[in-house]
Amino acid sequence: MKKSIVALVILMALQTSFGQKKPNVVLFFVDDLGWADLGYRNAKFHTPNIDQLKKDGMEFSRAYIATPTCSPSRASILTGREPVRFQMVRHIDDGNGIDFDDKSNSINNFSLWPNDPVQMPSINMLPLDEITYAERLKELGYYNFFLGKWHLGDARYYPSKQGFDEDYGVCNYGHPKGYYPPFFKDVNPLASFDKSDLYLETVLADKAVDFISNYKKDKPFMLSYFHYDVHGPQIGRKDWVEQYKKEGLKGKDAEYAAMISAVDESVGRVRKALIEKGIADNTVILFTSDQGGFFSNAPLSGGKTGGNTLGEGGARVPFIMYYPGVTKANTSTAIPIQTIDVFPTLVDIAGGKVCKDKQVNGKSLLPIVKGEKFKEDRSLYFFRSYEDQYAAVIAGDWKLIKYHSGLFHLFNIKKDQAEQHDLIDIELRQAARLKKDIAKWEKKAVPAYNKK
């Protein structure tokens, strides 16, 4: 009798508000993949698996990163918070910046970037007191597996310290030294492959497939697949490089395209593994990127580098969600969202109720995919400190970009997604409204920095 009651309790714990077993979740988080660098937007790239994922699910065509750069983008998707709120305004330094001791005298907590015009310190790790989606999902009965790029602090701050039950391929380097062995320098989590000729993306995909195929736990899983591709150095998988060269691409263009196709193959392999395991119909898939691309992001302006990273080409990223039985096939929405929305969305999916974490800045996306009411008039905020351009706000169709030097730009993104027509001196009412909006947000969200 007692065993029956226990079994019933466990069964009930695995139910959601949709009346079915809690779904597994796979999150693909690609590094430096541009918004326009997928086959369904640019025919020169071969991405049939990602294209199919879009056809099967819902695309969010205006998805953004709150701080579009390596480490903060990871911190924001993991915590649901704007990274500036815990003083992460740049990527974590792995040797290029200047160590900065904060007022607690803890060495290497912060770094300064030599060319930052305001010399703003940026934290060198994801603080352990920040709550990740893995920690929340664990409370909701999930097993969390982290695969790939971390770049959020050394071993003291690795995924195993941040709510994940298992991790693979993790180190604190922002990118590998090469995509063929040896992949990393002194701290090499994949040293066992040094004598092989395996491509890095293949190694990670093999592990993802192995995890899914051999998963036997009596609880749902969350697979966080954080790719090292397509970050530089641009070294594509050799067979794909040759294929793209035959099609007319040269040099780094061919290498970059080959890297994208390798990621696409990983998506396809993971989806195939889910089908073969018999769990594809009960697995949510999310696909996105950590910031805009290094190469051209046309028709969008700006990109990963060049002083306009808060432009659409730097801050806007691909975002696809496939939730079997919930998302409608081949649908799209232009409602502006940010990847900080992933945390509350996952909690909503896993718990069957709205996320109550007060520290989270994001909003669950489930109302959008279910066609329910969603607060579309919210503002989205951006902040990064490398150069003169440092902050932005999006409110519906309008976007204001702010510079340390006092310059402002204003664009209507719906009419001008390429940001070619600055309306700062024309749309005075909108400009004034958004200047007030971002000033209010900065006062609340940007912490006081103490420099020595």
JSON list of C-alpha atoms in Angstrom, two decimals, residues 119-266:
[
{"chain": "A", "resi": 119, "resn": "GLN", "atom": "CA", "xyz": [37.42, 51.71, -17.27]},
{"chain": "A", "resi": 120, "resn": "MET", "atom": "CA", "xyz": [34.49, 49.79, -15.84]},
{"chain": "A", "resi": 121, "resn": "PRO", "atom": "CA", "xyz": [35.47, 46.63, -13.90]},
{"chain": "A", "resi": 122, "resn": "SER", "atom": "CA", "xyz": [33.76, 43.42, -14.99]},
{"chain": "A", "resi": 123, "resn": "ILE", "atom": "CA", "xyz": [33.38, 40.35, -12.79]},
{"chain": "A", "resi": 124, "resn": "ASN", "atom": "CA", "xyz": [35.46, 37.30, -13.71]},
{"chain": "A", "resi": 125, "resn": "MET", "atom": "CA", "xyz": [33.01, 34.55, -12.80]},
{"chain": "A", "resi": 126, "resn": "LEU", "atom": "CA", "xyz": [29.34, 33.72, -12.50]},
{"chain": "A", "resi": 127, "resn": "PRO", "atom": "CA", "xyz": [28.85, 34.25, -8.75]},
{"chain": "A", "resi": 128, "resn": "LEU", "atom": "CA", "xyz": [27.79, 31.11, -6.93]},
{"chain": "A", "resi": 129, "resn": "ASP", "atom": "CA", "xyz": [24.93, 32.93, -5.25]},
{"chain": "A", "resi": 130, "resn": "GLU", "atom": "CA", "xyz": [23.28, 33.56, -8.63]},
{"chain": "A", "resi": 131, "resn": "ILE", "atom": "CA", "xyz": [20.47, 31.06, -9.27]},
{"chain": "A", "resi": 132, "resn": "THR", "atom": "CA", "xyz": [20.67, 29.15, -12.55]},
{"chain": "A", "resi": 133, "resn": "TYR", "atom": "CA", "xyz": [17.86, 27.41, -14.38]},
{"chain": "A", "resi": 134, "resn": "ALA", "atom": "CA", "xyz": [19.65, 24.13, -13.60]},
{"chain": "A", "resi": 135, "resn": "GLU", "atom": "CA", "xyz": [19.17, 24.75, -9.89]},
{"chain": "A", "resi": 136, "resn": "ARG", "atom": "CA", "xyz": [15.48, 25.47, -10.35]},
{"chain": "A", "resi": 137, "resn": "LEU", "atom": "CA", "xyz": [14.94, 22.52, -12.67]},
{"chain": "A", "resi": 138, "resn": "LYS", "atom": "CA", "xyz": [16.72, 20.21, -10.23]},
{"chain": "A", "resi": 139, "resn": "GLU", "atom": "CA", "xyz": [14.16, 21.25, -7.60]},
{"chain": "A", "resi": 140, "resn": "LEU", "atom": "CA", "xyz": [11.46, 20.31, -10.12]},
{"chain": "A", "resi": 141, "resn": "GLY", "atom": "CA", "xyz": [12.85, 16.81, -10.60]},
{"chain": "A", "resi": 142, "resn": "TYR", "atom": "CA", "xyz": [15.18, 17.26, -13.58]},
{"chain": "A", "resi": 143, "resn": "TYR", "atom": "CA", "xyz": [18.62, 15.83, -14.28]},
{"chain": "A", "resi": 144, "resn": "ASN", "atom": "CA", "xyz": [20.87, 18.56, -15.74]},
{"chain": "A", "resi": 145, "resn": "PHE", "atom": "CA", "xyz": [23.68, 17.82, -18.17]},
{"chain": "A", "resi": 146, "resn": "PHE", "atom": "CA", "xyz": [25.96, 20.61, -19.43]},
{"chain": "A", "resi": 147, "resn": "LEU", "atom": "CA", "xyz": [27.93, 20.07, -22.62]},
{"chain": "A", "resi": 148, "resn": "GLY", "atom": "CA", "xyz": [30.56, 22.36, -24.15]},
{"chain": "A", "resi": 149, "resn": "LYS", "atom": "CA", "xyz": [31.59, 25.97, -23.67]},
{"chain": "A", "resi": 150, "resn": "TRP", "atom": "CA", "xyz": [31.35, 27.46, -20.17]},
{"chain": "A", "resi": 151, "resn": "HIS", "atom": "CA", "xyz": [33.56, 30.61, -20.01]},
{"chain": "A", "resi": 152, "resn": "LEU", "atom": "CA", "xyz": [32.04, 31.67, -16.70]},
{"chain": "A", "resi": 153, "resn": "GLY", "atom": "CA", "xyz": [34.93, 31.14, -14.32]},
{"chain": "A", "resi": 154, "resn": "ASP", "atom": "CA", "xyz": [37.49, 28.52, -13.40]},
{"chain": "A", "resi": 155, "resn": "ALA", "atom": "CA", "xyz": [36.87, 25.13, -11.77]},
{"chain": "A", "resi": 156, "resn": "ARG", "atom": "CA", "xyz": [35.54, 26.77, -8.61]},
{"chain": "A", "resi": 157, "resn": "TYR", "atom": "CA", "xyz": [32.61, 28.05, -10.68]},
{"chain": "A", "resi": 158, "resn": "TYR", "atom": "CA", "xyz": [32.08, 25.19, -13.14]},
{"chain": "A", "resi": 159, "resn": "PRO", "atom": "CA", "xyz": [28.61, 23.81, -13.98]},
{"chain": "A", "resi": 160, "resn": "SER", "atom": "CA", "xyz": [28.80, 21.24, -11.18]},
{"chain": "A", "resi": 161, "resn": "LYS", "atom": "CA", "xyz": [28.86, 24.16, -8.74]},
{"chain": "A", "resi": 162, "resn": "GLN", "atom": "CA", "xyz": [25.93, 25.87, -10.49]},
{"chain": "A", "resi": 163, "resn": "GLY", "atom": "CA", "xyz": [23.21, 23.21, -10.35]},
{"chain": "A", "resi": 164, "resn": "PHE", "atom": "CA", "xyz": [24.30, 20.81, -13.09]},
{"chain": "A", "resi": 165, "resn": "ASP", "atom": "CA", "xyz": [24.57, 17.12, -12.27]},
{"chain": "A", "resi": 166, "resn": "GLU", "atom": "CA", "xyz": [27.08, 16.36, -15.00]},
{"chain": "A", "resi": 167, "resn": "ASP", "atom": "CA", "xyz": [29.26, 18.25, -17.46]},
{"chain": "A", "resi": 168, "resn": "TYR", "atom": "CA", "xyz": [31.56, 17.47, -20.36]},
{"chain": "A", "resi": 169, "resn": "GLY", "atom": "CA", "xyz": [34.12, 19.41, -22.38]},
{"chain": "A", "resi": 170, "resn": "VAL", "atom": "CA", "xyz": [34.15, 22.32, -19.93]},
{"chain": "A", "resi": 171, "resn": "CYS", "atom": "CA", "xyz": [36.97, 24.81, -19.34]},
{"chain": "A", "resi": 172, "resn": "ASN", "atom": "CA", "xyz": [37.16, 28.57, -18.94]},
{"chain": "A", "resi": 173, "resn": "TYR", "atom": "CA", "xyz": [38.66, 29.39, -22.32]},
{"chain": "A", "resi": 174, "resn": "GLY", "atom": "CA", "xyz": [36.50, 31.58, -24.52]},
{"chain": "A", "resi": 175, "resn": "HIS", "atom": "CA", "xyz": [37.37, 29.45, -27.53]},
{"chain": "A", "resi": 176, "resn": "PRO", "atom": "CA", "xyz": [39.58, 26.51, -28.49]},
{"chain": "A", "resi": 177, "resn": "LYS", "atom": "CA", "xyz": [42.99, 27.10, -30.02]},
{"chain": "A", "resi": 178, "resn": "GLY", "atom": "CA", "xyz": [41.88, 24.83, -32.84]},
{"chain": "A", "resi": 179, "resn": "TYR", "atom": "CA", "xyz": [38.94, 22.66, -33.85]},
{"chain": "A", "resi": 180, "resn": "TYR", "atom": "CA", "xyz": [41.16, 19.66, -34.48]},
{"chain": "A", "resi": 181, "resn": "PRO", "atom": "CA", "xyz": [43.21, 18.14, -31.62]},
{"chain": "A", "resi": 182, "resn": "PRO", "atom": "CA", "xyz": [44.70, 19.33, -29.41]},
{"chain": "A", "resi": 183, "resn": "PHE", "atom": "CA", "xyz": [41.68, 21.54, -28.86]},
{"chain": "A", "resi": 184, "resn": "PHE", "atom": "CA", "xyz": [42.96, 23.58, -25.90]},
{"chain": "A", "resi": 185, "resn": "LYS", "atom": "CA", "xyz": [46.23, 24.66, -24.36]},
{"chain": "A", "resi": 186, "resn": "ASP", "atom": "CA", "xyz": [47.16, 23.89, -20.76]},
{"chain": "A", "resi": 187, "resn": "VAL", "atom": "CA", "xyz": [43.68, 23.19, -19.37]},
{"chain": "A", "resi": 188, "resn": "ASN", "atom": "CA", "xyz": [42.30, 20.66, -21.83]},
{"chain": "A", "resi": 189, "resn": "PRO", "atom": "CA", "xyz": [39.13, 18.82, -20.79]},
{"chain": "A", "resi": 190, "resn": "LEU", "atom": "CA", "xyz": [39.29, 16.77, -24.01]},
{"chain": "A", "resi": 191, "resn": "ALA", "atom": "CA", "xyz": [42.93, 15.73, -23.88]},
{"chain": "A", "resi": 192, "resn": "SER", "atom": "CA", "xyz": [41.97, 12.11, -24.52]},
{"chain": "A", "resi": 193, "resn": "PHE", "atom": "CA", "xyz": [41.30, 13.07, -28.14]},
{"chain": "A", "resi": 194, "resn": "ASP", "atom": "CA", "xyz": [44.75, 14.61, -28.73]},
{"chain": "A", "resi": 195, "resn": "LYS", "atom": "CA", "xyz": [45.91, 11.69, -30.90]},
{"chain": "A", "resi": 196, "resn": "SER", "atom": "CA", "xyz": [42.70, 11.54, -32.93]},
{"chain": "A", "resi": 197, "resn": "ASP", "atom": "CA", "xyz": [41.60, 13.46, -35.99]},
{"chain": "A", "resi": 198, "resn": "LEU", "atom": "CA", "xyz": [38.10, 14.15, -34.73]},
{"chain": "A", "resi": 199, "resn": "TYR", "atom": "CA", "xyz": [36.51, 17.56, -35.22]},
{"chain": "A", "resi": 200, "resn": "LEU", "atom": "CA", "xyz": [35.52, 19.28, -31.95]},
{"chain": "A", "resi": 201, "resn": "GLU", "atom": "CA", "xyz": [31.86, 19.63, -32.87]},
{"chain": "A", "resi": 202, "resn": "THR", "atom": "CA", "xyz": [31.78, 15.91, -33.69]},
{"chain": "A", "resi": 203, "resn": "VAL", "atom": "CA", "xyz": [33.20, 15.07, -30.26]},
{"chain": "A", "resi": 204, "resn": "LEU", "atom": "CA", "xyz": [30.48, 17.08, -28.53]},
{"chain": "A", "resi": 205, "resn": "ALA", "atom": "CA", "xyz": [27.71, 15.70, -30.75]},
{"chain": "A", "resi": 206, "resn": "ASP", "atom": "CA", "xyz": [28.92, 12.15, -30.05]},
{"chain": "A", "resi": 207, "resn": "LYS", "atom": "CA", "xyz": [28.61, 12.85, -26.34]},
{"chain": "A", "resi": 208, "resn": "ALA", "atom": "CA", "xyz": [25.14, 14.37, -26.71]},
{"chain": "A", "resi": 209, "resn": "VAL", "atom": "CA", "xyz": [23.92, 11.35, -28.66]},
{"chain": "A", "resi": 210, "resn": "ASP", "atom": "CA", "xyz": [25.51, 8.98, -26.15]},
{"chain": "A", "resi": 211, "resn": "PHE", "atom": "CA", "xyz": [23.85, 10.82, -23.26]},
{"chain": "A", "resi": 212, "resn": "ILE", "atom": "CA", "xyz": [20.40, 10.59, -24.84]},
{"chain": "A", "resi": 213, "resn": "SER", "atom": "CA", "xyz": [20.76, 7.02, -26.08]},
{"chain": "A", "resi": 214, "resn": "ASN", "atom": "CA", "xyz": [21.91, 5.68, -22.72]},
{"chain": "A", "resi": 215, "resn": "TYR", "atom": "CA", "xyz": [19.77, 7.82, -20.42]},
{"chain": "A", "resi": 216, "resn": "LYS", "atom": "CA", "xyz": [17.98, 5.52, -17.97]},
{"chain": "A", "resi": 217, "resn": "LYS", "atom": "CA", "xyz": [17.07, 7.74, -15.02]},
{"chain": "A", "resi": 218, "resn": "ASP", "atom": "CA", "xyz": [13.46, 7.90, -13.89]},
{"chain": "A", "resi": 219, "resn": "LYS", "atom": "CA", "xyz": [13.34, 11.66, -14.23]},
{"chain": "A", "resi": 220, "resn": "PRO", "atom": "CA", "xyz": [13.25, 14.09, -17.17]},
{"chain": "A", "resi": 221, "resn": "PHE", "atom": "CA", "xyz": [16.50, 15.63, -18.36]},
{"chain": "A", "resi": 222, "resn": "MET", "atom": "CA", "xyz": [17.70, 19.05, -19.44]},
{"chain": "A", "resi": 223, "resn": "LEU", "atom": "CA", "xyz": [20.57, 18.91, -21.95]},
{"chain": "A", "resi": 224, "resn": "SER", "atom": "CA", "xyz": [22.36, 22.26, -22.25]},
{"chain": "A", "resi": 225, "resn": "TYR", "atom": "CA", "xyz": [24.43, 21.96, -25.43]},
{"chain": "A", "resi": 226, "resn": "PHE", "atom": "CA", "xyz": [26.65, 25.07, -25.50]},
{"chain": "A", "resi": 227, "resn": "HIS", "atom": "CA", "xyz": [28.65, 24.87, -28.73]},
{"chain": "A", "resi": 228, "resn": "TYR", "atom": "CA", "xyz": [32.21, 26.11, -29.18]},
{"chain": "A", "resi": 229, "resn": "ASP", "atom": "CA", "xyz": [31.45, 26.51, -32.89]},
{"chain": "A", "resi": 230, "resn": "VAL", "atom": "CA", "xyz": [31.20, 28.89, -34.70]},
{"chain": "A", "resi": 231, "resn": "HIS", "atom": "CA", "xyz": [33.60, 31.09, -32.71]},
{"chain": "A", "resi": 232, "resn": "GLY", "atom": "CA", "xyz": [37.00, 31.77, -34.24]},
{"chain": "A", "resi": 233, "resn": "PRO", "atom": "CA", "xyz": [39.52, 30.62, -35.17]},
{"chain": "A", "resi": 234, "resn": "GLN", "atom": "CA", "xyz": [37.60, 29.79, -38.34]},
{"chain": "A", "resi": 235, "resn": "ILE", "atom": "CA", "xyz": [38.49, 26.14, -38.88]},
{"chain": "A", "resi": 236, "resn": "GLY", "atom": "CA", "xyz": [35.74, 24.14, -40.54]},
{"chain": "A", "resi": 237, "resn": "ARG", "atom": "CA", "xyz": [35.37, 20.40, -40.75]},
{"chain": "A", "resi": 238, "resn": "LYS", "atom": "CA", "xyz": [37.48, 19.37, -43.72]},
{"chain": "A", "resi": 239, "resn": "ASP", "atom": "CA", "xyz": [34.80, 17.61, -45.75]},
{"chain": "A", "resi": 240, "resn": "TRP", "atom": "CA", "xyz": [32.45, 20.56, -45.44]},
{"chain": "A", "resi": 241, "resn": "VAL", "atom": "CA", "xyz": [35.22, 23.03, -46.30]},
{"chain": "A", "resi": 242, "resn": "GLU", "atom": "CA", "xyz": [35.87, 21.18, -49.55]},
{"chain": "A", "resi": 243, "resn": "GLN", "atom": "CA", "xyz": [32.16, 21.13, -50.34]},
{"chain": "A", "resi": 244, "resn": "TYR", "atom": "CA", "xyz": [31.82, 24.89, -49.87]},
{"chain": "A", "resi": 245, "resn": "LYS", "atom": "CA", "xyz": [34.96, 25.55, -51.91]},
{"chain": "A", "resi": 246, "resn": "LYS", "atom": "CA", "xyz": [33.42, 23.61, -54.79]},
{"chain": "A", "resi": 247, "resn": "GLU", "atom": "CA", "xyz": [30.45, 25.95, -54.49]},
{"chain": "A", "resi": 248, "resn": "GLY", "atom": "CA", "xyz": [32.66, 29.02, -54.83]},
{"chain": "A", "resi": 249, "resn": "LEU", "atom": "CA", "xyz": [33.38, 30.11, -51.27]},
{"chain": "A", "resi": 250, "resn": "LYS", "atom": "CA", "xyz": [36.99, 30.88, -50.38]},
{"chain": "A", "resi": 251, "resn": "GLY", "atom": "CA", "xyz": [39.22, 31.22, -47.32]},
{"chain": "A", "resi": 252, "resn": "LYS", "atom": "CA", "xyz": [37.53, 32.05, -44.05]},
{"chain": "A", "resi": 253, "resn": "ASP", "atom": "CA", "xyz": [34.12, 32.23, -45.73]},
{"chain": "A", "resi": 254, "resn": "ALA", "atom": "CA", "xyz": [34.35, 28.55, -46.61]},
{"chain": "A", "resi": 255, "resn": "GLU", "atom": "CA", "xyz": [35.69, 27.67, -43.16]},
{"chain": "A", "resi": 256, "resn": "TYR", "atom": "CA", "xyz": [32.91, 29.59, -41.40]},
{"chain": "A", "resi": 257, "resn": "ALA", "atom": "CA", "xyz": [30.18, 28.05, -43.56]},
{"chain": "A", "resi": 258, "resn": "ALA", "atom": "CA", "xyz": [31.63, 24.60, -42.83]},
{"chain": "A", "resi": 259, "resn": "MET", "atom": "CA", "xyz": [31.48, 25.31, -39.08]},
{"chain": "A", "resi": 260, "resn": "ILE", "atom": "CA", "xyz": [27.81, 26.21, -39.39]},
{"chain": "A", "resi": 261, "resn": "SER", "atom": "CA", "xyz": [27.07, 23.01, -41.28]},
{"chain": "A", "resi": 262, "resn": "ALA", "atom": "CA", "xyz": [28.84, 21.00, -38.57]},
{"chain": "A", "resi": 263, "resn": "VAL", "atom": "CA", "xyz": [26.55, 22.57, -35.96]},
{"chain": "A", "resi": 264, "resn": "ASP", "atom": "CA", "xyz": [23.57, 21.80, -38.18]},
{"chain": "A", "resi": 265, "resn": "GLU", "atom": "CA", "xyz": [24.60, 18.15, -38.35]},
{"chain": "A", "resi": 266, "resn": "SER", "atom": "CA", "xyz": [24.74, 18.09, -34.54]}
]
